[in-house]
């Protein structure tokens, strides 16, 4: 049944126009295309392309490192990964700058102080944050019965000036 009231035709026209104009952005969006990713502006490394290297002076499959940007021995901001394998920990040591750590996978075992006591370490689960305060002795790694390696993302300002509490001993401990 047709609406014969005055202005009814204008209301139908307005409704039709509003519908068309409302759909216009959707029609135009289909025609538009995003610009391609510029690999010089957005650098992506898949997990299999990360440059993992064994830590110099450590036993094989004890601790691996992956420098993402910067250099812990250089100057300025650095971002790195470390992977601790079960059964290995660092010896007590210090840094001259704070380190900000995010546990990405596994469980990282941490403690503070100059005396190495793996039994006193605290388990830190994936998704947790740890701040290592500059100048304070600490040690960490993965206990012997750990089920998997722990991968930790570490950010800070270099140089870190890594210093062992007892330089006559190696920087790692088998636990």
Tab-separated table of N, CA and C in Angstrom:
chain	number	residue	atom	x	y	z
A	1	UNK	N	0.834	-1.160	0.000
A	1	UNK	CA	0.000	0.000	0.000
A	1	UNK	C	0.882	1.228	0.000
A	2	UNK	N	0.573	2.165	-0.810
A	2	UNK	CA	1.375	3.364	-0.989
A	2	UNK	C	0.978	4.423	0.026
A	3	UNK	N	2.009	5.077	0.619
A	3	UNK	CA	1.777	6.159	1.589
A	3	UNK	C	1.472	7.439	0.830
A	4	UNK	N	0.289	7.989	1.035
A	4	UNK	CA	-0.170	9.163	0.287
A	4	UNK	C	-0.055	10.443	1.110
A	5	UNK	N	0.515	10.383	2.284
A	5	UNK	CA	0.622	11.594	3.098
A	5	UNK	C	1.632	12.548	2.483
A	6	UNK	N	1.449	13.864	2.758
A	6	UNK	CA	2.398	14.855	2.221
A	6	UNK	C	3.798	14.588	2.790
A	7	UNK	N	4.815	14.641	1.954
A	7	UNK	CA	6.214	14.465	2.368
A	7	UNK	C	6.664	13.020	2.405
A	8	UNK	N	5.750	12.068	2.197
A	8	UNK	CA	6.116	10.647	2.242
A	8	UNK	C	7.121	10.314	1.149
A	9	UNK	N	6.962	10.901	-0.053
A	9	UNK	CA	7.883	10.660	-1.161
A	9	UNK	C	9.287	11.144	-0.792
A	10	UNK	N	9.394	12.305	-0.144
A	10	UNK	CA	10.691	12.843	0.274
A	10	UNK	C	11.340	11.936	1.318
A	11	UNK	N	10.578	11.371	2.228
A	11	UNK	CA	11.127	10.478	3.247
A	11	UNK	C	11.702	9.225	2.605
A	12	UNK	N	10.989	8.665	1.613
A	12	UNK	CA	11.508	7.488	0.917
A	12	UNK	C	12.784	7.829	0.157
A	13	UNK	N	12.816	9.003	-0.490
A	13	UNK	CA	13.997	9.448	-1.234
A	13	UNK	C	15.175	9.633	-0.283
A	14	UNK	N	14.939	10.268	0.874
A	14	UNK	CA	16.004	10.471	1.859
A	14	UNK	C	16.535	9.133	2.383
A	15	UNK	N	15.623	8.209	2.623
A	15	UNK	CA	16.020	6.899	3.114
A	15	UNK	C	16.866	6.166	2.070
A	16	UNK	N	16.450	6.223	0.834
A	16	UNK	CA	17.198	5.588	-0.241
A	16	UNK	C	18.581	6.235	-0.404
A	17	UNK	N	18.639	7.577	-0.374
A	17	UNK	CA	19.918	8.287	-0.505
A	17	UNK	C	20.838	7.967	0.670
A	18	UNK	N	20.288	7.921	1.873
A	18	UNK	CA	21.105	7.613	3.053
A	18	UNK	C	21.699	6.213	2.946
A	19	UNK	N	20.903	5.267	2.453
A	19	UNK	CA	21.389	3.894	2.282
A	19	UNK	C	22.535	3.838	1.283
A	20	UNK	N	22.377	4.531	0.167
A	20	UNK	CA	23.425	4.533	-0.858
A	20	UNK	C	24.701	5.205	-0.349
A	21	UNK	N	24.544	6.369	0.285
A	21	UNK	CA	25.728	7.065	0.805
A	21	UNK	C	26.387	6.283	1.945
A	22	UNK	N	25.590	5.592	2.720
A	22	UNK	CA	26.140	4.769	3.803
A	22	UNK	C	26.964	3.609	3.284
A	23	UNK	N	26.581	3.061	2.128
A	23	UNK	CA	27.295	1.932	1.540
A	23	UNK	C	28.507	2.361	0.724
A	24	UNK	N	28.592	3.629	0.367
A	24	UNK	CA	29.670	4.127	-0.484
A	24	UNK	C	31.068	3.815	0.078
A	25	UNK	N	31.353	4.053	1.369
A	25	UNK	CA	32.703	3.721	1.875
A	25	UNK	C	33.044	2.248	1.708
A	26	UNK	N	32.065	1.373	1.856
A	26	UNK	CA	32.327	-0.054	1.669
A	26	UNK	C	32.671	-0.369	0.219
A	27	UNK	N	31.976	0.251	-0.698
A	27	UNK	CA	32.259	0.039	-2.113
A	27	UNK	C	33.644	0.570	-2.481
A	28	UNK	N	33.997	1.720	-1.950
A	28	UNK	CA	35.304	2.308	-2.242
A	28	UNK	C	36.431	1.522	-1.589
A	29	UNK	N	36.194	0.973	-0.409
A	29	UNK	CA	37.226	0.220	0.301
A	29	UNK	C	37.643	-1.016	-0.481
A	30	UNK	N	36.694	-1.627	-1.159
A	30	UNK	CA	37.036	-2.803	-1.960
A	30	UNK	C	37.978	-2.439	-3.094
A	31	UNK	N	37.853	-1.254	-3.637
A	31	UNK	CA	38.692	-0.833	-4.757
A	31	UNK	C	40.078	-0.392	-4.276
A	32	UNK	N	40.188	0.107	-3.037
A	32	UNK	CA	41.470	0.596	-2.519
A	32	UNK	C	42.359	-0.577	-2.130
A	33	UNK	N	43.672	-0.408	-2.266
A	33	UNK	CA	44.619	-1.431	-1.876
A	33	UNK	C	45.676	-0.814	-0.984
A	34	UNK	N	46.087	-1.568	0.036
A	34	UNK	CA	47.129	-1.097	0.936
A	34	UNK	C	48.477	-1.126	0.220
A	35	UNK	N	49.355	-0.242	0.626
A	35	UNK	CA	50.693	-0.259	0.046
A	35	UNK	C	51.440	-1.485	0.571
A	36	UNK	N	52.367	-2.030	-0.190
A	36	UNK	CA	53.093	-3.219	0.252
A	36	UNK	C	54.059	-2.881	1.390
A	37	UNK	N	54.379	-3.876	2.188
A	37	UNK	CA	55.335	-3.721	3.277
A	37	UNK	C	56.711	-3.355	2.708
A	38	UNK	N	57.342	-2.359	3.289
A	38	UNK	CA	58.685	-1.973	2.886
A	38	UNK	C	59.661	-2.599	3.881
A	39	UNK	N	60.436	-3.620	3.472
A	39	UNK	CA	61.327	-4.312	4.406
A	39	UNK	C	62.465	-3.438	4.930
A	40	UNK	N	62.689	-2.281	4.322
A	40	UNK	CA	63.693	-1.350	4.857
A	40	UNK	C	63.100	-0.519	6.001
A	41	UNK	N	61.765	-0.481	6.085
A	41	UNK	CA	61.092	0.302	7.119
A	41	UNK	C	60.521	-0.560	8.233
A	42	UNK	N	60.137	-1.784	7.911
A	42	UNK	CA	59.606	-2.724	8.891
A	42	UNK	C	60.382	-4.019	8.727
A	43	UNK	N	61.274	-4.275	9.670
A	43	UNK	CA	62.166	-5.436	9.588
A	43	UNK	C	61.561	-6.567	10.400
A	44	UNK	N	61.300	-7.671	9.754
A	44	UNK	CA	60.670	-8.817	10.396
A	44	UNK	C	61.610	-10.010	10.292
A	45	UNK	N	61.867	-10.655	11.424
A	45	UNK	CA	62.627	-11.900	11.444
A	45	UNK	C	61.733	-12.983	12.020
A	46	UNK	N	61.508	-14.032	11.279
A	46	UNK	CA	60.731	-15.158	11.791
A	46	UNK	C	61.605	-15.917	12.793
A	47	UNK	N	61.011	-16.730	13.656
A	47	UNK	CA	61.811	-17.448	14.662
A	47	UNK	C	62.967	-18.245	14.073
A	48	UNK	N	62.772	-18.856	12.910
A	48	UNK	CA	63.850	-19.647	12.310
A	48	UNK	C	64.958	-18.796	11.688
A	49	UNK	N	64.737	-17.490	11.582
A	49	UNK	CA	65.754	-16.593	11.015
A	49	UNK	C	66.529	-15.834	12.096
A	50	UNK	N	66.191	-16.040	13.374
A	50	UNK	CA	66.914	-15.338	14.444
A	50	UNK	C	68.354	-15.843	14.517
A	51	UNK	N	69.318	-14.931	14.643
A	51	UNK	CA	70.744	-15.324	14.629
A	51	UNK	C	71.258	-15.791	15.998
A	52	UNK	N	70.808	-16.966	16.457
A	52	UNK	CA	71.272	-17.524	17.730
A	52	UNK	C	72.732	-17.957	17.624
A	53	UNK	N	73.510	-17.620	18.657
A	53	UNK	CA	74.923	-18.005	18.718
A	53	UNK	C	75.217	-18.569	20.110
A	54	UNK	N	76.043	-19.619	20.199
A	54	UNK	CA	76.438	-20.099	21.531
A	54	UNK	C	77.206	-18.988	22.261
A	55	UNK	N	77.032	-18.923	23.563
A	55	UNK	CA	77.756	-17.925	24.353
A	55	UNK	C	79.225	-18.316	24.437
A	56	UNK	N	80.086	-17.395	24.058
A	56	UNK	CA	81.536	-17.647	24.033
A	56	UNK	C	82.037	-18.031	25.431
A	57	UNK	N	82.809	-19.109	25.482
A	57	UNK	CA	83.395	-19.570	26.737
A	57	UNK	C	82.466	-20.429	27.583
A	58	UNK	N	81.254	-20.693	27.102
A	58	UNK	CA	80.309	-21.533	27.824
A	58	UNK	C	80.232	-22.893	27.138
A	59	UNK	N	79.866	-23.970	27.867
A	59	UNK	CA	79.699	-25.277	27.221
A	59	UNK	C	78.593	-25.238	26.171
A	60	UNK	N	78.681	-26.143	25.204
A	60	UNK	CA	77.657	-26.229	24.170
A	60	UNK	C	76.303	-26.543	24.804
A	61	UNK	N	75.245	-25.908	24.272
A	61	UNK	CA	73.870	-26.068	24.771
A	61	UNK	C	73.756	-25.748	26.261
A	62	UNK	N	74.389	-24.650	26.659
A	62	UNK	CA	74.225	-24.151	28.025
A	62	UNK	C	73.501	-22.805	27.984
A	63	UNK	N	74.021	-21.891	27.194
A	63	UNK	CA	73.402	-20.575	27.035
A	63	UNK	C	73.694	-20.060	25.627
A	64	UNK	N	72.643	-19.694	24.916
A	64	UNK	CA	72.775	-19.129	23.576
A	64	UNK	C	72.309	-17.685	23.605
A	65	UNK	N	72.845	-16.869	22.717
A	65	UNK	CA	72.483	-15.451	22.642
A	65	UNK	C	72.037	-15.096	21.230
A	66	UNK	N	71.186	-14.082	21.183
A	66	UNK	CA	70.685	-13.590	19.906
A	66	UNK	C	70.572	-12.070	20.008
A	67	UNK	N	71.550	-11.361	19.438
A	67	UNK	CA	71.529	-9.900	19.460
A	67	UNK	C	70.527	-9.415	18.425
A	68	UNK	N	69.493	-8.712	18.872
A	68	UNK	CA	68.478	-8.207	17.951
A	68	UNK	C	68.821	-6.813	17.457
A	69	UNK	N	69.271	-5.961	18.363
A	69	UNK	CA	69.710	-4.613	17.988
A	69	UNK	C	70.625	-4.080	19.071
A	70	UNK	N	71.566	-3.263	18.688
A	70	UNK	CA	72.529	-2.718	19.640
A	70	UNK	C	73.547	-3.754	20.066
A	71	UNK	N	74.394	-3.367	21.010
A	71	UNK	CA	75.490	-4.220	21.475
A	71	UNK	C	75.682	-3.962	22.962
A	72	UNK	N	75.627	-5.015	23.774
A	72	UNK	CA	75.765	-4.837	25.222
A	72	UNK	C	77.127	-4.265	25.615
A	73	UNK	N	78.100	-4.387	24.729
A	73	UNK	CA	79.429	-3.830	24.998
A	73	UNK	C	79.652	-2.488	24.316
A	74	UNK	N	78.680	-2.057	23.518
A	74	UNK	CA	78.783	-0.782	22.813
A	74	UNK	C	78.239	0.348	23.668
A	75	UNK	N	77.518	1.251	23.024
A	75	UNK	CA	76.858	2.337	23.750
A	75	UNK	C	75.422	2.441	23.259
A	76	UNK	N	74.562	2.867	24.138
A	76	UNK	CA	73.167	3.081	23.766
A	76	UNK	C	72.289	1.870	24.001
A	77	UNK	N	71.079	1.969	23.491
A	77	UNK	CA	70.056	0.947	23.687
A	77	UNK	C	70.449	-0.364	23.009
A	78	UNK	N	70.188	-1.465	23.712
A	78	UNK	CA	70.351	-2.791	23.108
A	78	UNK	C	69.120	-3.626	23.440
A	79	UNK	N	68.874	-4.611	22.617
A	79	UNK	CA	67.784	-5.558	22.832
A	79	UNK	C	68.313	-6.903	22.386
A	80	UNK	N	68.303	-7.864	23.291
A	80	UNK	CA	68.906	-9.157	23.012
A	80	UNK	C	68.057	-10.271	23.602
A	81	UNK	N	68.294	-11.472	23.133
A	81	UNK	CA	67.645	-12.654	23.689
A	81	UNK	C	68.721	-13.556	24.273
A	82	UNK	N	68.369	-14.264	25.330
A	82	UNK	CA	69.237	-15.321	25.843
A	82	UNK	C	68.374	-16.556	26.039
A	83	UNK	N	68.967	-17.698	25.747
A	83	UNK	CA	68.281	-18.979	25.932
A	83	UNK	C	69.145	-19.821	26.867
A	84	UNK	N	68.620	-20.065	28.068
A	84	UNK	CA	69.295	-20.916	29.048
A	84	UNK	C	68.749	-22.331	28.916
A	85	UNK	N	69.649	-23.290	28.772
A	85	UNK	CA	69.258	-24.698	28.677
A	85	UNK	C	69.227	-25.304	30.079
A	86	UNK	N	68.377	-26.312	30.310
A	86	UNK	CA	68.311	-26.958	31.619
A	86	UNK	C	69.678	-27.468	32.068
A	87	UNK	N	69.959	-27.248	33.347
A	87	UNK	CA	71.209	-27.720	33.943
A	87	UNK	C	72.317	-26.689	33.981
A	88	UNK	N	72.047	-25.447	33.521
A	88	UNK	CA	73.079	-24.405	33.509
A	88	UNK	C	72.547	-23.090	34.074
A	89	UNK	N	73.434	-22.423	34.784
A	89	UNK	CA	73.118	-21.112	35.346
A	89	UNK	C	74.346	-20.216	35.231
A	90	UNK	N	74.118	-18.935	35.357
A	90	UNK	CA	75.237	-17.994	35.375
A	90	UNK	C	75.849	-17.988	36.778
A	91	UNK	N	77.106	-17.613	36.846
A	91	UNK	CA	77.745	-17.390	38.137
A	91	UNK	C	77.308	-16.010	38.634
A	92	UNK	N	77.372	-15.753	39.936
A	92	UNK	CA	77.000	-14.416	40.429
A	92	UNK	C	77.816	-13.318	39.721
A	93	UNK	N	77.103	-12.275	39.300
A	93	UNK	CA	77.727	-11.186	38.542
A	93	UNK	C	76.926	-9.904	38.732
A	94	UNK	N	77.467	-8.807	38.213
A	94	UNK	CA	76.788	-7.503	38.268
A	94	UNK	C	76.865	-6.825	36.900
A	95	UNK	N	76.058	-5.765	36.763
A	95	UNK	CA	76.095	-4.867	35.607
A	95	UNK	C	76.073	-3.441	36.135
A	96	UNK	N	76.564	-2.500	35.357
A	96	UNK	CA	76.545	-1.095	35.791
A	96	UNK	C	75.268	-0.369	35.392
A	97	UNK	N	74.426	-1.015	34.580
A	97	UNK	CA	73.152	-0.414	34.190
A	97	UNK	C	72.027	-1.411	34.450
A	98	UNK	N	70.821	-0.901	34.637
A	98	UNK	CA	69.653	-1.771	34.809
A	98	UNK	C	69.420	-2.591	33.548
A	99	UNK	N	68.849	-3.787	33.755
A	99	UNK	CA	68.425	-4.638	32.637
A	99	UNK	C	66.963	-4.962	32.850
A	100	UNK	N	66.209	-4.897	31.767
A	100	UNK	CA	64.778	-5.141	31.809
A	100	UNK	C	64.502	-6.421	31.039
A	101	UNK	N	63.988	-7.431	31.737
A	101	UNK	CA	63.883	-8.775	31.191
A	101	UNK	C	62.434	-9.249	31.137
A	102	UNK	N	62.077	-9.855	30.032
A	102	UNK	CA	60.749	-10.435	29.844
A	102	UNK	C	60.954	-11.903	29.501
A	103	UNK	N	60.343	-12.787	30.283
A	103	UNK	CA	60.483	-14.213	30.031
A	103	UNK	C	59.488	-14.586	28.923
A	104	UNK	N	60.019	-15.045	27.790
A	104	UNK	CA	59.194	-15.353	26.624
A	104	UNK	C	58.679	-16.785	26.632
A	105	UNK	N	59.512	-17.712	27.111
A	105	UNK	CA	59.093	-19.108	27.177
A	105	UNK	C	59.890	-19.827	28.247
A	106	UNK	N	59.339	-20.925	28.740
A	106	UNK	CA	59.995	-21.708	29.766
A	106	UNK	C	59.912	-21.049	31.136
A	107	UNK	N	60.711	-21.576	32.047
A	107	UNK	CA	60.816	-21.023	33.405
A	107	UNK	C	62.260	-20.642	33.645
A	108	UNK	N	62.486	-19.405	34.057
A	108	UNK	CA	63.816	-18.870	34.358
A	108	UNK	C	63.949	-18.878	35.867
A	109	UNK	N	65.056	-19.343	36.368
A	109	UNK	CA	65.293	-19.424	37.806
A	109	UNK	C	66.250	-18.310	38.194
A	110	UNK	N	65.839	-17.428	39.108
A	110	UNK	CA	66.599	-16.223	39.454
A	110	UNK	C	66.865	-16.135	40.949
A	111	UNK	N	67.978	-15.498	41.277
A	111	UNK	CA	68.267	-15.151	42.661
A	111	UNK	C	69.175	-13.930	42.682
A	112	UNK	N	69.225	-13.296	43.842
A	112	UNK	CA	70.083	-12.135	44.071
A	112	UNK	C	71.142	-12.506	45.104
A	113	UNK	N	72.229	-11.769	45.077
A	113	UNK	CA	73.283	-11.971	46.068
A	113	UNK	C	74.541	-12.552	45.475
A	114	UNK	N	75.636	-12.459	46.218
A	114	UNK	CA	76.934	-12.912	45.723
A	114	UNK	C	77.197	-14.398	45.926
A	115	UNK	N	76.387	-15.077	46.763
A	115	UNK	CA	76.618	-16.491	47.064
A	115	UNK	C	75.752	-17.372	46.184
A	116	UNK	N	76.385	-18.232	45.403
A	116	UNK	CA	75.671	-19.095	44.465
A	116	UNK	C	74.968	-20.222	45.215
A	117	UNK	N	73.629	-20.238	45.137
A	117	UNK	CA	72.821	-21.265	45.787
A	117	UNK	C	71.602	-21.547	44.913
A	118	UNK	N	71.726	-22.450	43.937
A	118	UNK	CA	70.619	-22.711	43.018
A	118	UNK	C	69.342	-23.146	43.724
A	119	UNK	N	69.451	-23.813	44.865
A	119	UNK	CA	68.262	-24.263	45.590
A	119	UNK	C	67.436	-23.080	46.107
A	120	UNK	N	68.046	-21.923	46.231
A	120	UNK	CA	67.347	-20.733	46.730
A	120	UNK	C	66.742	-19.892	45.602
A	121	UNK	N	66.924	-20.319	44.357
A	121	UNK	CA	66.396	-19.553	43.222
A	121	UNK	C	64.872	-19.575	43.179
A	122	UNK	N	64.320	-18.544	42.609
A	122	UNK	CA	62.876	-18.396	42.457
A	122	UNK	C	62.510	-18.715	41.006
A	123	UNK	N	61.497	-19.588	40.785
A	123	UNK	CA	61.074	-19.853	39.408
A	123	UNK	C	60.254	-18.680	38.870
A	124	UNK	N	60.603	-18.232	37.671
A	124	UNK	CA	59.901	-17.113	37.033
A	124	UNK	C	59.323	-17.641	35.721
A	125	UNK	N	58.008	-17.653	35.629
A	125	UNK	CA	57.298	-18.244	34.491
A	125	UNK	C	57.249	-17.307	33.280
A	126	UNK	N	57.012	-17.885	32.123
A	126	UNK	CA	56.842	-17.123	30.875
A	126	UNK	C	55.742	-16.085	31.052
A	127	UNK	N	55.992	-14.899	30.505
A	127	UNK	CA	55.063	-13.782	30.626
A	127	UNK	C	55.412	-12.845	31.762
A	128	UNK	N	56.367	-13.243	32.609
A	128	UNK	CA	56.781	-12.421	33.752
A	128	UNK	C	57.841	-11.413	33.348
A	129	UNK	N	57.971	-10.377	34.167
A	129	UNK	CA	58.956	-9.310	33.977
A	129	UNK	C	59.935	-9.332	35.147
A	130	UNK	N	61.217	-9.161	34.853
A	130	UNK	CA	62.261	-9.083	35.882
A	130	UNK	C	63.115	-7.861	35.589
A	131	UNK	N	63.342	-7.047	36.606
A	131	UNK	CA	64.268	-5.917	36.477
A	131	UNK	C	65.507	-6.230	37.304
A	132	UNK	N	66.655	-6.245	36.648
A	132	UNK	CA	67.935	-6.424	37.327
A	132	UNK	C	68.471	-5.035	37.617
A	133	UNK	N	68.574	-4.694	38.891
A	133	UNK	CA	68.985	-3.358	39.311
A	133	UNK	C	70.505	-3.226	39.186
A	134	UNK	N	70.940	-2.139	38.600
A	134	UNK	CA	72.369	-1.878	38.371
A	134	UNK	C	73.176	-2.038	39.655
A	135	UNK	N	74.332	-2.672	39.510
A	135	UNK	CA	75.276	-2.793	40.617
A	135	UNK	C	74.948	-3.873	41.632
A	136	UNK	N	73.852	-4.605	41.467
A	136	UNK	CA	73.486	-5.636	42.442
A	136	UNK	C	73.870	-7.016	41.915
A	137	UNK	N	74.499	-7.849	42.762
A	137	UNK	CA	74.892	-9.191	42.318
A	137	UNK	C	73.668	-10.091	42.160
A	138	UNK	N	73.727	-10.946	41.163
A	138	UNK	CA	72.633	-11.874	40.886
A	138	UNK	C	73.142	-13.018	40.014
A	139	UNK	N	72.304	-14.038	39.875
A	139	UNK	CA	72.593	-15.170	38.989
A	139	UNK	C	71.269	-15.783	38.564
A	140	UNK	N	71.302	-16.589	37.498
A	140	UNK	CA	70.069	-17.130	36.942
A	140	UNK	C	70.383	-18.224	35.948
A	141	UNK	N	69.361	-18.911	35.487
A	141	UNK	CA	69.478	-19.972	34.492
A	141	UNK	C	68.301	-20.901	34.596
A	142	UNK	N	68.529	-22.181	34.266
A	142	UNK	CA	67.479	-23.190	34.349
A	142	UNK	C	68.011	-24.380	35.147
A	143	UNK	N	67.253	-24.786	36.140
A	143	UNK	CA	67.671	-25.898	36.995
A	143	UNK	C	67.779	-27.186	36.180
A	144	UNK	N	68.489	-28.154	36.731
A	144	UNK	CA	68.786	-29.401	36.024
A	144	UNK	C	67.526	-30.136	35.585
A	145	UNK	N	66.522	-30.185	36.431
A	145	UNK	CA	65.314	-30.928	36.070
A	145	UNK	C	64.291	-30.073	35.323
A	146	UNK	N	64.722	-28.917	34.816
A	146	UNK	CA	63.842	-28.088	33.989
A	146	UNK	C	63.411	-28.850	32.748
A	147	UNK	N	62.169	-28.662	32.344
A	147	UNK	CA	61.647	-29.441	31.221
A	147	UNK	C	61.973	-28.846	29.859
A	148	UNK	N	62.391	-27.573	29.840
A	148	UNK	CA	62.664	-26.915	28.558
A	148	UNK	C	63.589	-25.721	28.785
A	149	UNK	N	64.211	-25.228	27.721
A	149	UNK	CA	65.012	-24.016	27.861
A	149	UNK	C	64.117	-22.822	28.211
A	150	UNK	N	64.708	-21.822	28.807
A	150	UNK	CA	64.013	-20.556	29.058
A	150	UNK	C	64.574	-19.526	28.081
A	151	UNK	N	63.683	-18.784	27.430
A	151	UNK	CA	64.103	-17.722	26.517
A	151	UNK	C	63.686	-16.399	27.136
A	152	UNK	N	64.667	-15.502	27.281
A	152	UNK	CA	64.453	-14.223	27.941
A	152	UNK	C	64.844	-13.093	26.992
A	153	UNK	N	63.956	-12.102	26.852
A	153	UNK	CA	64.251	-10.884	26.092
A	153	UNK	C	64.804	-9.865	27.083
A	154	UNK	N	65.940	-9.266	26.748
A	154	UNK	CA	66.611	-8.328	27.664
A	154	UNK	C	66.871	-7.016	26.934
A	155	UNK	N	66.511	-5.930	27.603
A	155	UNK	CA	66.693	-4.591	27.052
A	155	UNK	C	67.395	-3.738	28.095
A	156	UNK	N	68.231	-2.835	27.640
A	156	UNK	CA	68.919	-1.927	28.552
A	156	UNK	C	69.761	-0.937	27.773
A	157	UNK	N	70.603	-0.237	28.523
A	157	UNK	CA	71.498	0.742	27.925
A	157	UNK	C	72.933	0.266	28.130
A	158	UNK	N	73.684	0.196	27.064
A	158	UNK	CA	75.071	-0.258	27.090
A	158	UNK	C	76.005	0.932	27.304
A	159	UNK	N	77.189	0.665	27.793
A	159	UNK	CA	77.746	-0.645	28.098
A	159	UNK	C	77.252	-1.172	29.447
A	160	UNK	N	77.129	-2.510	29.549
A	160	UNK	CA	76.652	-3.113	30.789
A	160	UNK	C	77.790	-3.376	31.765
A	161	UNK	N	79.015	-3.513	31.256
A	161	UNK	CA	80.190	-3.764	32.098
A	161	UNK	C	79.983	-4.968	33.007
A	162	UNK	N	79.694	-6.096	32.386
A	162	UNK	CA	79.506	-7.372	33.086
A	162	UNK	C	80.731	-7.661	33.946
A	163	UNK	N	80.518	-7.977	35.223
A	163	UNK	CA	81.631	-8.282	36.132
A	163	UNK	C	81.253	-9.455	37.034
A	164	UNK	N	82.067	-10.491	36.998
A	164	UNK	CA	81.860	-11.637	37.868
A	164	UNK	C	82.211	-11.273	39.313
A	165	UNK	N	81.477	-11.817	40.262
A	165	UNK	CA	81.795	-11.614	41.682
A	165	UNK	C	83.121	-12.291	41.993
A	166	UNK	N	83.344	-13.481	41.444
A	166	UNK	CA	84.613	-14.190	41.615
A	166	UNK	C	85.217	-14.408	40.227
A	167	UNK	N	86.055	-13.473	39.771
A	167	UNK	CA	86.616	-13.585	38.414
A	167	UNK	C	87.555	-14.777	38.211
A	168	UNK	N	87.930	-15.461	39.281
A	168	UNK	CA	88.793	-16.637	39.126
A	168	UNK	C	87.992	-17.860	38.675
A	169	UNK	N	86.654	-17.762	38.678
A	169	UNK	CA	85.771	-18.855	38.275
A	169	UNK	C	85.102	-18.513	36.941
A	170	UNK	N	84.657	-19.532	36.199
A	170	UNK	CA	83.964	-19.252	34.930
A	170	UNK	C	82.623	-18.544	35.175
A	171	UNK	N	82.080	-17.961	34.126
A	171	UNK	CA	80.818	-17.226	34.222
A	171	UNK	C	79.574	-18.103	34.226
A	172	UNK	N	79.745	-19.408	34.200
A	172	UNK	CA	78.619	-20.334	34.179
A	172	UNK	C	78.819	-21.398	35.259
A	173	UNK	N	77.713	-22.025	35.615
A	173	UNK	CA	77.741	-23.137	36.574
A	173	UNK	C	76.851	-24.250	36.043
A	174	UNK	N	77.328	-25.479	36.170
A	174	UNK	CA	76.494	-26.646	35.847
A	174	UNK	C	75.759	-27.011	37.133
A	175	UNK	N	74.459	-27.157	37.036
A	175	UNK	CA	73.667	-27.477	38.240
A	175	UNK	C	72.940	-28.802	38.073
